[in-house]
Amino acid sequence: MSRITIPIGPQHPALKEPLSFLLTVEGERIVESALRIGYVHRGLERLFQDRSYVQNVHIAERVCGICSHIHTTAYCQGVEALLGLEVPRRALYVRTLLCELERIHSHLLWLGVLAEHIGFTTVFMYAWRDREIVLDIMEDLSGGRVAHAVNAIGGVRIDIENDHIPAIHARLDELERQMEMFLGVIQHERTFQARTRGVGCLTQEQVQRYCVVGPVARASGVAMDIRRDQPYAVYDELSFRVITADEGDVWARTMVRALEIVESMGMCRQLLDKLPEGPLASRAPRRVPAGLVISRCEAPRGELLYVIRSDGSDRPARVKIRTPTLPTLATLKDQLRGVHTADVPTILAGVDLCIACADR
Amino acid sequence: MRDVASAVLTILVFPGFGFLFVCALAFHWIDRRVTARFQGRVGPPWFQPFADFVKLLAKEDVLPVGAHERACALLPMVSLAAVLTAALHIPVGGYVVTSFEGDLIVVLFLLSLPALAYFLAGWLSASVFSVVGGSRALLQYFAYEVPFLMALAGPAILVGSWSVSRISGAQSGGLWTLLVQPIGFVLAFIGLIGKLKRSPFDIPKAKSEIGAGPLTEFSGRKLALWHLSLQVKTVVGIFLLVDVFLGGSGGGISLSGVTLFGVKCLLVLLALSVTGVLYARLRIDQLATMGWRVLAPLALVQLLVVVLVGG
Amino acid sequence: MSRRSSLAHLLPELVRTLFARRATVRFPSEPPVLAEAYRGRGVVHAELCVGCGLCVRDCPAFALELEREGRHRFRLVHFEDRCAYCGQCVDSCRQDAIALVSEFPRASPCRTAFTRVLVTHEASEE
């Protein structure tokens, strides 16, 4: 059979992320794939070195459009550790609340993207419609839908008023009902299963060999979660399950993420109920003592790692970001070998790539 | 002289080109609007399909180097002409232009011509996406066409005539074919979805996989004609289903008959929209498996029942 | 597993959506509802501003400039086209003079239309 080469990306209707694939296809089967990244490299890590620590909070926020808050959390946490700064508990609660809300919104966005890629437009519309519930909560709290500008070094900038809490609970109730519907579709809708089961399988060994993190790893049975393994912020005071699945295919990833949304909603409720009184920020000095710090967070897509080196001035000497997408990219060659061309978008969507994070 | 004038009027206005054109755009709009409503959106304003058509007509027409220019210009016209011709033999509200014994076969043949043109368009327009889309279109054709033909053969055998208007007329006194052959109707409906390449069988033009499929490289007037031919095909397919399975206009030409016919058409359209909204797109191998393992045997069972019980 | 696999699992939600409010906002005719906390156009209480320049120093987008002529004569200029609306200036200001209000910055084809003088401080009696 003759081979043809199909280009996918960097501009392609299927791929909202700027990466490029060259797929060599025999009939409808893929025999070879070549990946190219770097289309949205913006030199952000270098930019960090030219700005003060305060300004860098906003640079970190703009590394990624979806997981903006977790980037600032990782960054601020690192700088606070370098300063030896005690962050008020109320601030940590607000920070964690935003982290979990952001996880819900990121996972719902992803569910929509996956649904659209398998031609399930209705679920795409519903997922993005119901994502507005979370976005509304975040907009009311912080004034921004995706760029929240909540974190500051030493604390947070927003407060949650007590009379606002019932409204958030009510919205979470609404989302809970919708999540039940989504879980029903994921578990029972036949066409959905036909397109996602057995597609893009990764075994536990592969996951560990490629150092894959986050929901993709958890869907292959690797129970790793920074929130539990190395709790930051106030995660040690919350009760939650680490969701895992054994199948390792796109369906398992969907299931893990959907159940994680449910877990996150539970965590949001705990945070709102336990919210302690107190100040929102402690004053941070502008100059940061020399040193090196590693800050880890569980981003919606997996472990996010910031390495910050300070030389004692008011600007970091080096900021290195390791995003959860990077190891996942390496697995794509394995996942795409021998699959049907129709499954390529499903696989690419299934791992939830964030190229803006990975390219920086 | 008057015959010529009335023939021209029939072909150009009713139930020829003009009527089908308006119906096609109206059905397209209703479909989009209903789909949008089900998905919690607003949907386009009523003139959107017409505006899109005019816009495409006015746009520059480009083809990539290596595409077969003459074939690419001819294929959309062939496709449109085939579906327009098919419409001549299908009664609309009881009115039919020409009817003869065996016109059901002609209609089915004419309705499958666009699929062939669609495949050739993909093959000849020099793009990998359209080649993949074209081969998928052909595979899909083999998956839905056999059950579709068998499902439509059922009523023909039962009535003992291969003429659409006779089959439609035969139901005016008695029961609708739908009630006699429910499996046949469902199969014909599924086959129609495959024929129209609508969701969940929009496999050849799956936009997240292969762009616009065979039509990826088309633009301007050619694309407008392609879209129009698909939209007219939707209308003709719905007319055919209503005539064969839902009793058409209930016999004779009357205002109530025409209204009834219109209502039935809208119901079938609604059913098409709802099916499009309910499911995820299948993969081509899944459709082929479904076509041969589920639909074809079911169609065979239905035919046997018709022959053994009805004959 | 509450319900078995069904052929039309989405149907109840379709019906619910049919009778629910549409999610679409018809933008230009229907104004968007902005949250109270929305970080839009920046405003300054001129009488509170002392021209310390902390906001200028901390702005990550270099959208603020302080033009100073002598100790009490200065102008604070805001370049909205560069602004990221992050609210760092509000945070940095020790006098609580700056606020971001829930007002949409307008679009314009002309770049200079986005340059606004927030504070003009002339030499006063002090």
mmCIF file of C-alpha atoms in Angstrom, chain A residues 5 7 13-14 28 116-120 122 125-126 189 191 194-195 340-343 345, chain B residues 38-39 41 128-129 132 136 199 207-209 211 277-286:
data_model
loop_
_atom_site.group_PDB
_atom_site.id
_atom_site.type_symbol
_atom_site.label_atom_id
_atom_site.label_comp_id
_atom_site.label_asym_id
_atom_site.label_seq_id
_atom_site.Cartn_x
_atom_site.Cartn_y
_atom_site.Cartn_z
ATOM 1 C CA THR A 5 2.253 11.983 4.668
ATOM 2 C CA PRO A 7 0.672 17.192 8.165
ATOM 3 C CA PRO A 13 -8.625 22.760 12.564
ATOM 4 C CA ALA A 14 -8.207 19.909 15.014
ATOM 5 C CA GLU A 28 -5.757 4.668 7.501
ATOM 6 C CA GLU A 116 -15.278 18.175 19.949
ATOM 7 C CA HIS A 117 -12.413 16.055 18.651
ATOM 8 C CA ILE A 118 -14.516 12.910 18.647
ATOM 9 C CA GLY A 119 -17.331 14.805 16.925
ATOM 10 C CA PHE A 120 -19.527 15.064 20.007
ATOM 11 C CA THR A 122 -23.218 18.709 22.108
ATOM 12 C CA MET A 125 -21.123 22.909 24.089
ATOM 13 C CA TYR A 126 -22.427 21.649 27.420
ATOM 14 C CA GLU A 189 -22.999 6.690 26.142
ATOM 15 C CA THR A 191 -20.625 6.250 20.847
ATOM 16 C CA ALA A 194 -16.604 3.500 21.053
ATOM 17 C CA ARG A 195 -14.336 6.442 20.341
ATOM 18 C CA HIS A 340 -6.223 4.854 12.993
ATOM 19 C CA THR A 341 -5.936 8.406 11.577
ATOM 20 C CA ALA A 342 -9.361 9.150 13.029
ATOM 21 C CA ASP A 343 -7.957 8.516 16.511
ATOM 22 C CA PRO A 345 -7.178 14.010 17.449
ATOM 23 C CA PHE B 38 -30.569 21.850 21.811
ATOM 24 C CA GLN B 39 -27.027 22.879 22.603
ATOM 25 C CA ARG B 41 -27.024 28.382 21.799
ATOM 26 C CA VAL B 128 -3.938 14.675 1.409
ATOM 27 C CA PHE B 129 -6.973 15.586 3.471
ATOM 28 C CA VAL B 132 -8.287 10.497 2.870
ATOM 29 C CA ARG B 136 -13.594 7.363 3.575
ATOM 30 C CA SER B 199 -23.409 13.730 12.349
ATOM 31 C CA LYS B 207 -13.301 18.518 10.642
ATOM 32 C CA SER B 208 -11.163 17.683 13.633
ATOM 33 C CA GLU B 209 -9.446 14.902 11.704
ATOM 34 C CA GLY B 211 -10.221 19.436 7.629
ATOM 35 C CA VAL B 277 -26.938 16.141 18.482
ATOM 36 C CA LEU B 278 -27.121 12.925 20.499
ATOM 37 C CA TYR B 279 -24.043 11.030 19.396
ATOM 38 C CA ALA B 280 -20.315 11.194 18.929
ATOM 39 C CA ARG B 281 -18.935 10.656 15.440
ATOM 40 C CA LEU B 282 -18.115 7.033 14.676
ATOM 41 C CA ARG B 283 -14.890 5.869 13.114
ATOM 42 C CA ILE B 284 -15.059 4.585 9.546
ATOM 43 C CA ASP B 285 -14.223 1.006 10.556
ATOM 44 C CA GLN B 286 -16.898 1.141 13.250
#
